[in-house]
């Protein structure tokens, strides 16, 4: 019988959620930031799907939806850095 090769090293998860979030590279605040960005992205996609037949109104609502989607992407990419500067204040 052939020797099995391990694909990943064993990880001790006895610390619960903290160990899990450390393995995926997220903190609690990072997870909240990603969740907020996901909700904003869902709202933006819903806005895009509900465009009207009026060309002027559709252009206005479409540009608002694209801007909202842009904010969601930026928040997902740089939200950890953005909010870490606010919460790490010394006083």
mmCIF file of C-alpha atoms in Angstrom:
data_model
loop_
_atom_site.group_PDB
_atom_site.id
_atom_site.type_symbol
_atom_site.label_atom_id
_atom_site.label_comp_id
_atom_site.label_asym_id
_atom_site.label_seq_id
_atom_site.Cartn_x
_atom_site.Cartn_y
_atom_site.Cartn_z
ATOM 1 C CA UNK A 1 0.000 0.000 0.000
ATOM 2 C CA UNK A 2 1.437 3.441 -0.907
ATOM 3 C CA UNK A 3 2.517 5.895 1.775
ATOM 4 C CA UNK A 4 0.029 8.780 2.237
ATOM 5 C CA UNK A 5 1.462 12.282 2.054
ATOM 6 C CA UNK A 6 -0.033 14.879 4.415
ATOM 7 C CA UNK A 7 -1.389 17.886 2.534
ATOM 8 C CA UNK A 8 -1.433 20.247 5.513
ATOM 9 C CA UNK A 9 0.272 20.409 8.869
ATOM 10 C CA UNK A 10 -1.913 19.830 11.938
ATOM 11 C CA UNK A 11 -3.201 22.976 13.657
ATOM 12 C CA UNK A 12 -4.184 23.163 17.325
ATOM 13 C CA UNK A 13 -7.695 24.668 17.484
ATOM 14 C CA UNK A 14 -8.194 24.251 21.227
ATOM 15 C CA UNK A 15 -8.555 28.035 21.640
ATOM 16 C CA UNK A 16 -11.826 28.096 19.712
ATOM 17 C CA UNK A 17 -12.778 30.974 17.409
ATOM 18 C CA UNK A 18 -9.602 32.962 18.112
ATOM 19 C CA UNK A 19 -7.450 30.149 16.719
ATOM 20 C CA UNK A 20 -9.736 29.785 13.701
ATOM 21 C CA UNK A 21 -9.618 33.492 12.846
ATOM 22 C CA UNK A 22 -5.837 33.514 13.292
ATOM 23 C CA UNK A 23 -5.498 30.704 10.735
ATOM 24 C CA UNK A 24 -7.532 32.583 8.109
ATOM 25 C CA UNK A 25 -5.808 35.878 8.905
ATOM 26 C CA UNK A 26 -8.796 37.789 10.265
ATOM 27 C CA UNK A 27 -9.417 39.417 13.586
ATOM 28 C CA UNK A 28 -12.876 39.991 15.015
ATOM 29 C CA UNK A 29 -12.848 43.544 13.670
ATOM 30 C CA UNK A 30 -11.679 42.340 10.268
ATOM 31 C CA UNK A 31 -14.520 39.867 10.100
ATOM 32 C CA UNK A 32 -17.045 42.575 10.952
ATOM 33 C CA UNK A 33 -15.546 44.842 8.274
ATOM 34 C CA UNK A 34 -15.821 42.096 5.648
ATOM 35 C CA UNK A 35 -19.414 41.437 6.718
ATOM 36 C CA UNK A 36 -20.355 45.102 6.406
ATOM 37 C CA UNK A 37 -18.718 45.242 2.967
ATOM 38 C CA UNK A 38 -20.667 42.154 1.892
ATOM 39 C CA UNK A 39 -23.966 43.680 3.001
ATOM 40 C CA UNK A 40 -23.192 46.933 1.153
ATOM 41 C CA UNK A 41 -22.286 44.941 -1.977
ATOM 42 C CA UNK A 42 -25.589 43.042 -1.824
ATOM 43 C CA UNK A 43 -27.470 46.327 -1.500
ATOM 44 C CA UNK A 44 -25.574 47.746 -4.515
ATOM 45 C CA UNK A 45 -26.352 44.701 -6.675
ATOM 46 C CA UNK A 46 -30.009 44.924 -5.674
ATOM 47 C CA UNK A 47 -29.998 48.598 -6.668
ATOM 48 C CA UNK A 48 -28.569 47.650 -10.064
ATOM 49 C CA UNK A 49 -31.251 45.028 -10.612
ATOM 50 C CA UNK A 50 -34.074 47.470 -9.860
ATOM 51 C CA UNK A 51 -33.309 50.066 -12.535
ATOM 52 C CA UNK A 52 -36.288 51.728 -14.179
ATOM 53 C CA UNK A 53 -37.140 52.126 -17.875
ATOM 54 C CA UNK A 54 -36.693 55.907 -17.718
ATOM 55 C CA UNK A 55 -33.217 56.597 -19.208
ATOM 56 C CA UNK A 56 -32.405 59.591 -16.997
ATOM 57 C CA UNK A 57 -33.581 57.913 -13.808
ATOM 58 C CA UNK A 58 -31.816 54.681 -14.720
ATOM 59 C CA UNK A 59 -28.559 56.572 -15.311
ATOM 60 C CA UNK A 60 -28.814 58.323 -11.953
ATOM 61 C CA UNK A 61 -29.727 55.182 -10.025
ATOM 62 C CA UNK A 62 -27.142 53.105 -11.911
ATOM 63 C CA UNK A 63 -24.329 55.524 -11.145
ATOM 64 C CA UNK A 64 -25.369 55.571 -7.483
ATOM 65 C CA UNK A 65 -25.349 51.754 -7.423
ATOM 66 C CA UNK A 66 -21.905 51.581 -9.072
ATOM 67 C CA UNK A 67 -20.568 54.106 -6.542
ATOM 68 C CA UNK A 68 -22.004 52.053 -3.696
ATOM 69 C CA UNK A 69 -20.398 48.917 -5.110
ATOM 70 C CA UNK A 70 -17.074 50.773 -5.344
ATOM 71 C CA UNK A 71 -17.333 51.753 -1.656
ATOM 72 C CA UNK A 72 -18.039 48.121 -0.744
ATOM 73 C CA UNK A 73 -14.973 46.887 -2.653
ATOM 74 C CA UNK A 74 -12.702 49.508 -1.079
ATOM 75 C CA UNK A 75 -14.079 48.678 2.372
ATOM 76 C CA UNK A 76 -13.467 44.963 1.787
ATOM 77 C CA UNK A 77 -9.894 45.546 0.634
ATOM 78 C CA UNK A 78 -8.720 48.281 3.015
ATOM 79 C CA UNK A 79 -11.273 48.273 5.855
ATOM 80 C CA UNK A 80 -8.946 46.606 8.369
ATOM 81 C CA UNK A 81 -6.299 49.278 7.866
ATOM 82 C CA UNK A 82 -8.828 52.097 7.849
ATOM 83 C CA UNK A 83 -10.535 51.120 11.085
ATOM 84 C CA UNK A 84 -7.358 50.046 12.895
ATOM 85 C CA UNK A 85 -6.147 53.657 12.853
ATOM 86 C CA UNK A 86 -9.368 54.769 14.568
ATOM 87 C CA UNK A 87 -9.495 52.090 17.278
ATOM 88 C CA UNK A 88 -5.792 52.130 18.250
ATOM 89 C CA UNK A 89 -5.875 55.721 19.560
ATOM 90 C CA UNK A 90 -3.843 56.444 22.668
ATOM 91 C CA UNK A 91 -5.283 58.913 25.119
#
